[in-house]
Coordinates of C-alpha atoms in Angstrom, one line a residue:
Chain A
M214 CA -0.1 0.2 0.0
I215 CA 3.0 2.1 0.4
A216 CA 2.6 5.0 -2.6
P217 CA 5.5 5.9 -5.0
V218 CA 7.3 8.5 -4.1
S219 CA 5.2 11.5 -5.7
P220 CA 6.6 15.0 -6.4
R221 CA 3.9 16.7 -4.9
P222 CA 5.0 19.5 -2.5
H223 CA 4.6 19.4 1.1
T224 CA 2.3 21.5 2.5
F225 CA 3.9 22.5 5.4
A226 CA 8.0 22.3 6.5
Q227 CA 8.7 19.2 8.4
A228 CA 10.1 19.5 11.1
T229 CA 13.6 17.2 11.9
L230 CA 14.0 16.4 14.9
P231 CA 16.8 13.6 16.4
N232 CA 15.1 10.6 17.5
R233 CA 12.5 9.2 14.6
P234 CA 9.1 10.2 15.0
L235 CA 6.5 8.0 16.9
L236 CA 3.7 8.3 14.3
K237 CA 4.3 9.3 10.7
I238 CA 1.3 10.0 8.5
D239 CA 3.2 10.3 4.6
H240 CA 0.8 11.9 2.1
V241 CA -1.8 10.3 2.7
D242 CA -5.2 10.6 0.3
K243 CA -8.5 9.1 1.1
S244 CA -11.0 8.8 -1.5
F245 CA -14.9 6.8 -1.3
R246 CA -16.2 5.5 -3.9
R247 CA -20.6 5.2 -4.1
G248 CA -21.5 3.9 -7.5
N249 CA -19.6 5.7 -10.3
S250 CA -18.6 8.5 -8.1
T251 CA -16.0 9.1 -6.4
S252 CA -15.8 11.7 -3.3
E253 CA -11.9 12.6 -2.6
V254 CA -12.2 13.7 0.9
L255 CA -8.5 13.7 2.1
K256 CA -5.7 14.9 -0.5
D257 CA -1.6 14.9 0.3
V258 CA -2.0 14.8 4.2
S259 CA 1.6 14.5 6.0
L260 CA 2.1 15.3 9.7
T261 CA 4.9 13.7 12.2
I262 CA 3.6 13.6 15.5
E263 CA 6.4 12.4 18.3
K264 CA 6.5 10.8 21.7
G265 CA 4.3 12.2 24.5
E266 CA 3.1 14.9 21.6
Y267 CA -0.4 16.5 22.5
V268 CA -2.1 17.3 18.8
S269 CA -5.3 18.5 18.0
I270 CA -6.7 18.8 14.6
I271 CA -9.3 21.2 14.1
G272 CA -11.4 22.5 11.3
H273 CA -15.1 23.5 10.2
S274 CA -17.5 20.4 9.6
G275 CA -16.7 17.9 7.0
C276 CA -13.2 19.0 6.3
G277 CA -12.3 14.9 6.9
K278 CA -11.1 15.5 10.4
S279 CA -13.0 12.7 11.5
T280 CA -11.8 10.5 8.1
L281 CA -7.7 11.3 9.4
L282 CA -8.4 10.1 13.0
N283 CA -10.5 6.8 11.4
L284 CA -7.3 6.4 9.5
V285 CA -4.9 6.3 11.8
A286 CA -6.7 4.3 14.6
G287 CA -7.0 1.6 11.2
L288 CA -10.9 1.6 11.0
T289 CA -11.1 2.6 7.1
Q290 CA -7.8 2.3 4.9
V291 CA -5.7 4.8 2.9
T292 CA -6.6 5.2 -0.7
A293 CA -2.5 6.1 -1.1
G294 CA 0.6 7.0 0.9
A295 CA 0.9 5.2 4.3
I296 CA 0.5 5.8 8.2
L297 CA 3.8 4.4 10.2
L298 CA 3.2 3.8 14.1
E299 CA 7.1 3.2 15.2
D300 CA 8.0 2.6 11.6
R301 CA 5.1 -0.1 11.1
E302 CA 2.6 0.4 8.7
V303 CA -1.0 0.6 10.0
N304 CA -3.6 -0.9 8.3
R305 CA -6.2 -2.7 10.9
P306 CA -7.7 -1.3 14.2
G307 CA -5.8 -2.4 17.4
P308 CA -5.3 -1.3 20.9
D309 CA -2.1 0.6 20.5
R310 CA -4.1 3.1 19.0
A311 CA -7.1 3.4 21.6
V312 CA -9.8 5.7 20.5
V313 CA -12.5 7.5 22.4
F314 CA -14.8 7.8 20.8
Q315 CA -17.6 11.2 20.4
N316 CA -20.4 9.5 22.2
H317 CA -18.2 7.6 24.5
S318 CA -19.4 3.7 23.0
L319 CA -19.7 2.2 26.3
L320 CA -21.4 -1.4 25.7
P321 CA -24.9 -0.7 28.1
W322 CA -25.2 -4.0 29.1
L323 CA -22.0 -4.5 30.8
T324 CA -21.3 -2.2 34.5
V325 CA -18.8 1.1 34.4
Y326 CA -16.3 -1.8 35.6
D327 CA -16.7 -4.7 33.3
N328 CA -16.5 -2.1 30.4
V329 CA -13.0 -1.1 31.3
R330 CA -12.1 -4.7 31.9
L331 CA -13.0 -6.2 28.8
A332 CA -10.2 -3.8 27.1
V333 CA -7.7 -5.1 30.0
D334 CA -8.9 -8.7 29.7
K335 CA -8.5 -8.6 26.0
V336 CA -4.7 -6.3 25.8
F337 CA -2.8 -7.9 29.1
S338 CA -4.7 -11.8 28.9
T339 CA -1.2 -13.2 29.0
I340 CA 1.2 -10.1 30.4
K341 CA -0.8 -9.8 34.0
S342 CA -2.4 -11.8 36.3
K343 CA -5.6 -11.7 37.1
T344 CA -5.6 -9.6 40.4
D345 CA -2.8 -7.3 38.3
R346 CA -5.9 -7.3 36.2
H347 CA -8.4 -6.0 38.6
A348 CA -5.9 -3.4 40.1
W349 CA -5.1 -2.0 36.5
T350 CA -9.3 -2.3 35.8
M351 CA -9.3 0.1 38.8
H352 CA -6.0 2.1 38.5
N353 CA -7.6 3.6 35.4
L354 CA -11.2 4.4 36.4
D355 CA -9.4 6.0 39.6
L356 CA -7.6 7.9 36.9
V357 CA -10.7 9.5 35.8
Q358 CA -12.6 9.7 39.0
M359 CA -15.0 7.4 38.3
G360 CA -13.7 4.3 40.9
H361 CA -16.9 5.2 43.2
A362 CA -19.5 4.1 40.0
K363 CA -17.5 0.8 39.1
D364 CA -20.6 -1.2 39.4
K365 CA -23.3 1.5 37.8
R366 CA -24.4 0.6 34.2
P367 CA -23.8 3.4 31.4
A368 CA -27.5 4.3 31.7
E369 CA -27.4 5.3 34.8
I370 CA -24.6 7.5 34.8
S371 CA -24.3 11.4 33.3
G372 CA -22.8 12.1 29.8
G373 CA -19.6 13.6 31.4
M374 CA -19.2 10.4 33.4
K375 CA -19.9 8.0 30.6
Q376 CA -17.0 10.2 28.8
R377 CA -14.6 9.5 31.4
V378 CA -15.3 6.1 31.3
G379 CA -14.7 6.3 27.6
I380 CA -11.0 7.6 28.7
A381 CA -9.7 5.3 30.9
R382 CA -11.1 2.2 28.9
A383 CA -8.8 3.7 26.3
L384 CA -5.7 4.4 28.8
S385 CA -6.2 1.3 30.3
M386 CA -4.4 -0.1 26.7
E387 CA -1.9 1.4 27.0
P388 CA -2.0 2.9 23.9
K389 CA 1.1 3.9 22.4
V390 CA -0.9 7.1 20.8
L391 CA -3.9 8.1 22.1
L392 CA -7.0 8.7 19.4
M393 CA -10.1 11.5 20.8
D394 CA -12.7 11.9 18.2
E395 CA -14.0 15.0 20.0
P396 CA -14.1 13.8 23.3
F397 CA -15.7 16.4 24.8
G398 CA -18.2 17.2 21.8
A399 CA -21.3 16.5 23.1
L400 CA -20.9 17.6 27.1
D401 CA -22.5 21.3 28.3
A402 CA -19.4 23.9 28.9
L403 CA -19.4 23.2 32.6
T404 CA -18.4 19.4 32.3
R405 CA -16.3 19.8 29.6
A406 CA -13.9 22.2 31.2
H407 CA -13.9 19.9 34.3
L408 CA -12.6 16.7 31.5
Q409 CA -10.2 18.8 30.0
D410 CA -8.6 20.0 33.4
T411 CA -9.0 15.8 34.1
V412 CA -7.3 15.3 30.7
M413 CA -4.3 17.6 31.6
Q414 CA -3.4 16.4 34.5
I415 CA -3.4 12.7 33.0
H416 CA -1.0 13.9 30.4
T417 CA 1.1 15.2 32.4
R418 CA 1.4 12.7 34.8
L419 CA 1.6 10.0 31.9
G420 CA 3.4 11.8 29.2
N421 CA 1.2 10.0 26.6
T422 CA 0.7 10.4 22.9
A423 CA -2.4 11.9 21.8
I424 CA -4.3 13.4 18.6
M425 CA -7.4 14.9 19.1
I426 CA -10.0 16.3 17.2
T427 CA -11.9 19.0 18.2
H428 CA -14.0 21.8 17.1
D429 CA -13.4 24.4 20.1
V430 CA -10.4 26.8 19.6
D431 CA -9.4 27.5 23.3
E432 CA -9.7 23.6 23.4
A433 CA -7.6 23.6 21.1
V434 CA -5.2 26.4 23.1
L435 CA -5.6 25.1 26.6
L436 CA -4.6 21.1 25.6
S437 CA -2.1 20.9 22.8
D438 CA 1.3 21.3 22.0
R439 CA 0.4 21.9 18.3
I440 CA -2.7 22.7 16.4
V441 CA -3.2 21.4 12.9
M442 CA -5.5 23.1 10.9
M443 CA -7.9 21.8 8.0
T444 CA -8.8 23.3 5.0
N445 CA -12.0 22.5 3.7
G446 CA -12.6 19.8 2.0
P447 CA -13.6 17.9 -0.2
A448 CA -9.8 17.3 -1.0
A449 CA -8.9 19.0 2.7
G450 CA -5.4 19.1 3.6
I451 CA -3.4 20.4 6.2
G452 CA -3.7 24.3 6.3
E453 CA -1.4 25.2 8.9
V454 CA 0.5 23.9 12.2
L455 CA 0.6 26.2 14.9
E456 CA 2.8 25.4 17.9
V457 CA 1.8 26.0 21.2
K458 CA 4.8 27.2 23.4
L459 CA 2.8 27.7 26.6
E460 CA 4.7 26.1 29.8
R461 CA 2.8 23.5 31.7
P462 CA 0.5 22.8 33.5
R463 CA -1.2 24.8 32.4
D464 CA -4.2 26.5 34.3
R465 CA -7.2 28.1 32.3
L466 CA -7.8 31.4 34.5
E467 CA -4.1 32.1 34.6
L468 CA -3.9 31.9 30.9
A469 CA -6.9 34.1 30.1
T470 CA -4.5 37.3 30.3
V471 CA -0.9 35.1 28.4
P472 CA -0.2 37.2 25.7
A473 CA 1.1 33.6 24.1
Y474 CA -2.5 32.3 24.6
L475 CA -4.5 35.3 22.8
A476 CA -1.7 35.2 20.4
A477 CA -2.5 31.3 19.6
R478 CA -5.7 31.7 19.7
E479 CA -6.5 34.6 17.5
S480 CA -4.2 32.9 14.9
V481 CA -6.5 29.7 15.3
L482 CA -9.4 31.7 14.8
K483 CA -8.2 34.0 11.7
F484 CA -7.3 31.0 10.0
L485 CA -10.9 29.4 10.7
Y486 CA -13.1 32.8 9.7
E487 CA -11.3 34.4 7.4
R488 CA -9.1 32.3 5.4
H489 CA -10.5 29.4 5.3
R490 CA -14.0 29.9 6.0
F491 CA -17.3 27.9 6.1
V492 CA -18.8 27.9 2.9
E493 CA -22.2 25.9 3.3
A494 CA -22.8 25.1 -0.5
V495 CA -19.6 23.5 -1.0
A496 CA -20.5 20.9 1.2
Chain B
M271 CA -47.9 0.2 45.8
A272 CA -44.5 2.2 46.3
A273 CA -46.5 5.2 47.3
T274 CA -47.8 3.8 50.3
A275 CA -44.2 1.8 50.9
S276 CA -42.4 5.3 50.8
S277 CA -44.7 7.0 52.7
A278 CA -45.0 4.7 55.5
P279 CA -41.6 5.5 57.4
F280 CA -42.0 9.4 56.9
V281 CA -45.6 9.2 58.6
D282 CA -43.9 7.3 61.6
A283 CA -40.7 9.3 61.7
S284 CA -43.4 12.4 62.3
V285 CA -45.5 11.1 64.6
T286 CA -42.2 9.7 66.7
T287 CA -40.4 12.9 66.7
A288 CA -43.7 15.0 67.4
S289 CA -43.9 12.9 70.7
A290 CA -40.2 12.3 71.7
S291 CA -40.0 16.5 71.8
A292 CA -42.7 16.7 73.6
Q293 CA -44.6 19.4 72.2
A294 CA -47.6 20.7 72.9
P295 CA -50.9 18.2 72.7
A296 CA -52.2 20.1 69.8
A297 CA -49.3 19.9 68.0
K298 CA -49.8 16.5 67.8
V299 CA -53.5 16.4 66.7
V300 CA -52.6 18.5 64.1
H301 CA -49.7 16.3 62.5
A302 CA -51.8 13.3 63.7
L303 CA -54.8 14.1 61.9
P304 CA -54.0 14.1 58.3
V305 CA -51.1 11.4 58.5
A306 CA -54.0 9.0 59.5
K307 CA -56.2 10.1 56.8
R308 CA -53.7 10.1 54.1
R309 CA -52.9 6.5 55.1
S310 CA -56.5 5.2 54.6
R311 CA -56.7 7.0 51.4
L312 CA -53.6 5.8 49.9
S313 CA -54.9 1.9 50.9
W314 CA -58.2 2.3 49.4
E315 CA -56.3 3.6 46.2
T316 CA -54.0 0.2 46.3
V317 CA -57.6 -2.0 46.6
G318 CA -59.5 0.1 43.8
N319 CA -56.7 -0.1 41.5
F320 CA -56.5 -4.3 42.2
F321 CA -60.6 -3.7 41.5
A322 CA -60.0 -1.6 38.2
T323 CA -58.0 -4.5 36.8
V324 CA -59.6 -7.2 38.1
V325 CA -63.6 -6.4 37.8
P326 CA -63.5 -5.7 33.8
P327 CA -62.3 -8.8 32.7
L328 CA -64.6 -10.4 35.2
I329 CA -67.7 -8.8 33.9
V330 CA -66.8 -9.6 30.2
V331 CA -66.7 -13.0 30.7
A332 CA -70.0 -13.3 32.5
I333 CA -71.8 -11.0 29.8
L334 CA -70.2 -13.6 27.3
L335 CA -71.2 -16.5 29.3
L336 CA -74.8 -15.6 29.4
V337 CA -74.6 -14.7 25.7
W338 CA -73.3 -18.1 24.7
E339 CA -75.6 -20.0 26.5
L340 CA -78.9 -17.3 25.5
A341 CA -77.5 -18.3 22.0
S342 CA -77.2 -22.8 22.7
S343 CA -80.0 -22.5 24.6
G344 CA -82.6 -23.5 21.5
P345 CA -83.6 -26.7 20.4
K346 CA -81.9 -26.5 17.3
A347 CA -78.5 -25.3 19.3
T348 CA -75.4 -26.9 17.7
L349 CA -72.9 -26.4 19.8
P350 CA -73.3 -27.0 23.5
A351 CA -74.0 -24.2 26.2
P352 CA -71.8 -23.2 29.5
S353 CA -74.2 -25.4 31.5
R354 CA -73.9 -28.5 29.3
I355 CA -70.6 -28.1 29.3
W356 CA -70.1 -27.9 33.3
L357 CA -72.5 -31.2 33.2
E358 CA -70.4 -33.1 31.3
A359 CA -67.2 -32.1 31.4
R360 CA -67.2 -31.6 35.1
D361 CA -64.2 -33.8 35.6
L362 CA -62.1 -32.6 33.5
I363 CA -62.8 -29.1 34.8
V364 CA -62.2 -29.0 38.5
D365 CA -59.5 -32.1 38.5
P366 CA -56.7 -31.7 36.3
F367 CA -54.6 -34.7 37.7
F368 CA -57.2 -37.3 38.5
V369 CA -56.5 -40.9 36.7
N370 CA -58.5 -43.2 35.8
G371 CA -57.2 -45.7 33.5
P372 CA -54.7 -45.3 30.5
Q373 CA -56.8 -42.9 28.5
D374 CA -59.1 -41.4 31.4
I375 CA -56.7 -39.0 32.4
G376 CA -56.8 -35.3 33.7
L377 CA -56.1 -32.0 31.3
G378 CA -53.2 -31.5 33.1
W379 CA -51.7 -34.8 32.5
R380 CA -52.0 -34.2 28.5
I381 CA -50.9 -30.4 28.8
L382 CA -47.5 -31.6 30.5
T383 CA -47.0 -33.7 28.3
S384 CA -47.8 -31.5 25.3
L385 CA -45.0 -29.2 27.0
Q386 CA -42.5 -31.4 27.1
R387 CA -43.1 -31.8 23.3
V388 CA -43.3 -28.5 22.2
A389 CA -40.0 -27.9 24.8
I390 CA -38.0 -30.2 23.0
G391 CA -39.4 -28.5 19.4
F392 CA -38.3 -25.4 20.9
A393 CA -35.7 -25.8 22.4
L394 CA -34.0 -27.1 18.6
A395 CA -35.6 -23.8 17.1
A396 CA -34.5 -21.8 19.3
A397 CA -30.3 -22.8 18.9
C398 CA -30.7 -23.2 15.5
G399 CA -32.8 -19.9 14.9
I400 CA -30.3 -17.8 16.2
M401 CA -27.2 -20.1 15.0
L402 CA -29.4 -19.5 11.5
G403 CA -30.5 -15.6 12.4
C404 CA -26.8 -14.9 13.1
L405 CA -25.2 -16.1 9.9
V406 CA -27.8 -14.1 8.0
G407 CA -27.5 -11.0 10.3
Q408 CA -23.9 -10.9 9.6
S409 CA -23.3 -11.7 5.9
D410 CA -24.4 -10.1 2.8
W411 CA -24.6 -13.1 1.3
A412 CA -26.3 -14.9 3.0
M413 CA -29.1 -12.6 3.8
R414 CA -29.6 -12.2 0.3
G415 CA -29.6 -16.2 -0.8
L416 CA -31.6 -17.3 2.3
D417 CA -34.3 -14.4 3.4
P418 CA -36.1 -15.0 0.1
I419 CA -36.7 -19.0 1.0
F420 CA -37.0 -17.7 4.6
Q421 CA -39.6 -15.6 4.0
M422 CA -41.4 -18.1 1.7
L423 CA -41.4 -20.8 3.5
R424 CA -42.5 -19.1 6.9
T425 CA -46.0 -18.9 5.3
V426 CA -46.4 -22.6 5.1
P427 CA -48.7 -23.8 7.8
P428 CA -47.9 -26.4 10.2
L429 CA -50.5 -29.1 8.9
A430 CA -49.3 -28.7 5.4
W431 CA -45.8 -29.8 6.9
L432 CA -47.3 -32.9 8.3
P433 CA -47.3 -35.5 5.3
I434 CA -42.9 -34.6 4.3
S435 CA -42.0 -35.0 7.8
L436 CA -43.5 -38.3 8.0
A437 CA -42.3 -39.1 4.6
A438 CA -38.9 -38.3 5.9
F439 CA -38.8 -39.4 9.4
R440 CA -41.2 -42.4 9.0
D441 CA -42.2 -42.3 12.5
S442 CA -44.3 -40.4 14.7
A443 CA -42.5 -38.6 17.4
P444 CA -39.5 -37.1 15.6
S445 CA -42.1 -35.8 13.0
A446 CA -44.7 -33.7 15.8
I447 CA -41.1 -32.2 17.3
F448 CA -40.5 -31.2 13.7
V449 CA -43.5 -29.9 12.7
I450 CA -43.5 -27.6 15.9
F451 CA -39.6 -27.0 15.3
I452 CA -40.5 -26.0 11.6
T453 CA -43.6 -23.7 12.7
A454 CA -41.6 -21.7 15.5
I455 CA -38.3 -21.5 13.7
W456 CA -39.0 -18.3 11.5
P457 CA -39.7 -15.6 14.0
I458 CA -36.8 -16.6 15.7
I459 CA -34.3 -16.1 12.6
I460 CA -36.0 -13.3 11.4
N461 CA -35.9 -11.2 14.3
T462 CA -32.1 -12.5 15.4
A463 CA -31.2 -11.3 11.9
V464 CA -32.9 -7.9 12.4
G465 CA -31.4 -7.8 15.6
I466 CA -27.8 -8.1 14.4
R467 CA -28.0 -6.0 11.6
N468 CA -28.8 -3.1 13.8
I469 CA -26.5 -3.3 16.3
P470 CA -24.4 0.0 16.2
Q471 CA -21.3 0.6 14.3
D472 CA -20.2 1.8 17.4
Y473 CA -20.2 -1.2 19.2
R474 CA -18.4 -3.0 16.1
N475 CA -15.6 -0.3 15.9
V476 CA -15.0 -0.6 20.1
A477 CA -15.0 -4.8 19.3
A478 CA -12.3 -3.5 15.9
V479 CA -10.0 -1.7 18.5
L480 CA -10.1 -4.4 20.7
Q481 CA -9.3 -7.2 18.3
L482 CA -12.0 -9.5 19.5
N483 CA -11.9 -12.5 17.7
P484 CA -15.5 -13.7 16.2
F485 CA -16.3 -15.9 19.4
E486 CA -15.3 -13.3 21.5
F487 CA -17.8 -10.4 19.1
F488 CA -20.2 -13.4 19.3
R489 CA -20.4 -13.5 22.9
R490 CA -19.6 -10.0 23.9
I491 CA -21.1 -8.5 21.1
M492 CA -23.6 -9.8 19.2
V493 CA -25.5 -11.7 21.5
P494 CA -26.2 -9.0 24.3
A495 CA -26.8 -6.6 21.6
A496 CA -29.5 -8.7 19.5
A497 CA -30.9 -9.7 22.7
P498 CA -34.3 -7.7 23.2
Y499 CA -34.8 -8.6 19.4
I500 CA -33.7 -12.3 20.0
F501 CA -36.6 -12.4 23.0
T502 CA -39.2 -10.7 20.7
G503 CA -38.5 -13.6 18.1
L504 CA -38.4 -16.6 21.1
R505 CA -41.7 -14.8 22.2
I506 CA -43.8 -15.3 18.6
G507 CA -42.1 -18.4 18.2
V508 CA -43.1 -20.2 21.6
G509 CA -46.8 -18.9 20.4
L510 CA -46.3 -20.3 17.2
S511 CA -45.0 -23.5 18.5
W512 CA -48.0 -23.8 20.5
L513 CA -50.5 -23.5 17.8
A514 CA -49.0 -26.7 16.1
I515 CA -49.5 -28.8 18.8
V516 CA -52.6 -29.8 17.8
A517 CA -51.4 -30.5 14.4
A518 CA -48.5 -32.2 15.6
E519 CA -50.6 -34.7 17.9
M520 CA -52.6 -35.6 15.3
L521 CA -49.7 -37.8 14.2
T522 CA -48.2 -39.2 17.9
G523 CA -51.9 -40.2 18.8
G524 CA -51.7 -41.4 22.6
V525 CA -51.3 -38.8 25.6
G526 CA -51.4 -34.7 24.9
V527 CA -53.9 -32.7 24.9
G528 CA -53.5 -32.1 21.0
F529 CA -54.4 -36.1 20.3
F530 CA -57.0 -35.5 22.7
I531 CA -59.3 -32.6 20.7
W532 CA -58.7 -35.0 17.5
D533 CA -59.8 -37.7 19.9
A534 CA -62.9 -36.1 21.5
W535 CA -64.0 -34.9 17.8
N536 CA -63.8 -38.5 16.5
S537 CA -66.2 -39.7 19.5
S538 CA -68.2 -36.1 19.0
K539 CA -67.9 -35.0 22.6
L540 CA -67.8 -31.1 21.8
S541 CA -67.8 -30.3 25.8
D542 CA -64.7 -31.9 26.1
I543 CA -63.4 -30.1 23.3
V544 CA -64.3 -26.5 24.4
V545 CA -62.5 -27.6 28.1
A546 CA -59.3 -27.9 26.5
L547 CA -59.6 -25.0 24.3
A548 CA -59.6 -23.3 27.4
Y549 CA -57.1 -25.3 28.7
I550 CA -54.8 -24.4 25.6
G551 CA -55.3 -20.9 25.8
V552 CA -54.6 -20.7 29.3
V553 CA -51.2 -22.6 29.2
G554 CA -50.4 -20.4 26.3
F555 CA -50.8 -17.0 27.6
I556 CA -48.9 -18.0 30.1
L557 CA -45.9 -19.3 28.3
D558 CA -46.1 -16.1 26.2
R559 CA -46.0 -14.3 29.2
A560 CA -42.8 -16.5 30.7
I561 CA -40.7 -16.1 27.9
A562 CA -41.8 -11.8 28.0
A563 CA -40.5 -12.2 31.6
L564 CA -37.9 -13.9 31.0
G565 CA -36.4 -11.6 27.9
N566 CA -36.9 -8.6 30.3
F567 CA -34.7 -10.4 32.9
A568 CA -32.2 -11.6 30.6
T569 CA -32.2 -7.5 28.6
R570 CA -32.2 -5.7 31.5
G571 CA -29.7 -2.6 31.3
T572 CA -29.4 -3.3 27.6
A573 CA -32.8 -1.3 26.2
A574 CA -31.2 2.4 27.1
A575 CA -27.5 3.2 25.6

């Protein structure tokens, strides 16, 4: 599936770092075919992500953000180009690229504990003993402050709590890359802020690599090391990549007046609303 | 019921605190009076609810019996009136479990024999139906190939299967079970297939990320996700398999409520047939409710996401 080396120009200058990148998205195209018509969703997308980086992907609806994430997750296949995780091609889903789905996707017939335990049992069946797997499940539930609700079913807890469990399930697989598809999109503003803080704490503590799709400019600036801004579809690509040079740990209240934060926010807003204004008729 | 239970401790608590804190007697009276009123009104409500559910069917049954009695009391009446049935088939009505001889036994015994037959046929239908339903639900190719055949065969009435199964098995007992099986299996297959088709893509994605193997996917995702549909199919199936009992027992003879009806018709005991019909109706109703209750118990938590 590796595409021939194309003479296409890179959409942005790739940083050359001494250590090898953890994840490499290399000139990826994706098109969907329905009957005779082919719709090109992504065109020539290249991006490298280092270990421990938190990268947000932002763009207007329908620009192929979710498609890009599904490609990295292995849930759909690239049309051209390649995605490499630690130099190995990604062509099917796996627990090393755990996904936090937008609508939590917990199994409603299992308790909170069993939802996480299912993942733990599957990933660590040969590596960890039964007691260790129990402890690891509880550890991950406690990490998202959901240990107290372990025996509840998803229908009995709030939307924010479900998403916490979804995050715990993904973290419990010890993924090399944590993929989050608008993880806070369906939540109210207060719950969202709360969960963002939790995710920031976990990221500081575990140093995991994460890719997050978002619509929310503040969320992107607050959480990310880099913000990948996508152009509008069809045939969307990476328009610009912004490095967010803000000290961690970050505090949303203190940041509100920090010039670097405001500048980052402004440049993302300008990209989205001036240069790549969303035109409904195009879609 | 819940209202009475939850309000009772509250009522007691208010009375005890009132007396314990040694308030003025007047205050006590003010507390006690509405409490007493509320309690009696609530219990009357419960009794009222009970009567509201039980009385209407009783009245309707009484009216129907009366109409029936009047309609079949004339000299030219072809069917027995309820009073005549009571006179002729009293032993069958009052005592389901008497034994007077090899063919003179209570209808309870016959029902049990028939139930055993239905249990075997239905269990086979459930097992095969769920497996075939999973296949049809999971594979587009199987769906296209098998669905038209299922849709055609499911309309064949139980009696029509009799000669073919007899010819195939050359023995009455397996043929009878086959007739029950073939009558009950279609709704189980079709509902299971619909349930599998309706598994949300999210659950499939979860399974893909976790790399569940086909067996784990079947056990952890497919069966629980499709369980509400499967139980709907089982419920329709158990009703149909009970419908097929008369057809099935025309073959087997011997003991069984279906054969009893066939036998009573041959010896023109119309009253016995009416009593047997009532027995079959009641047992069918209980079977349906039992599967529904089992379904509710097994699928609690799957209904809401």
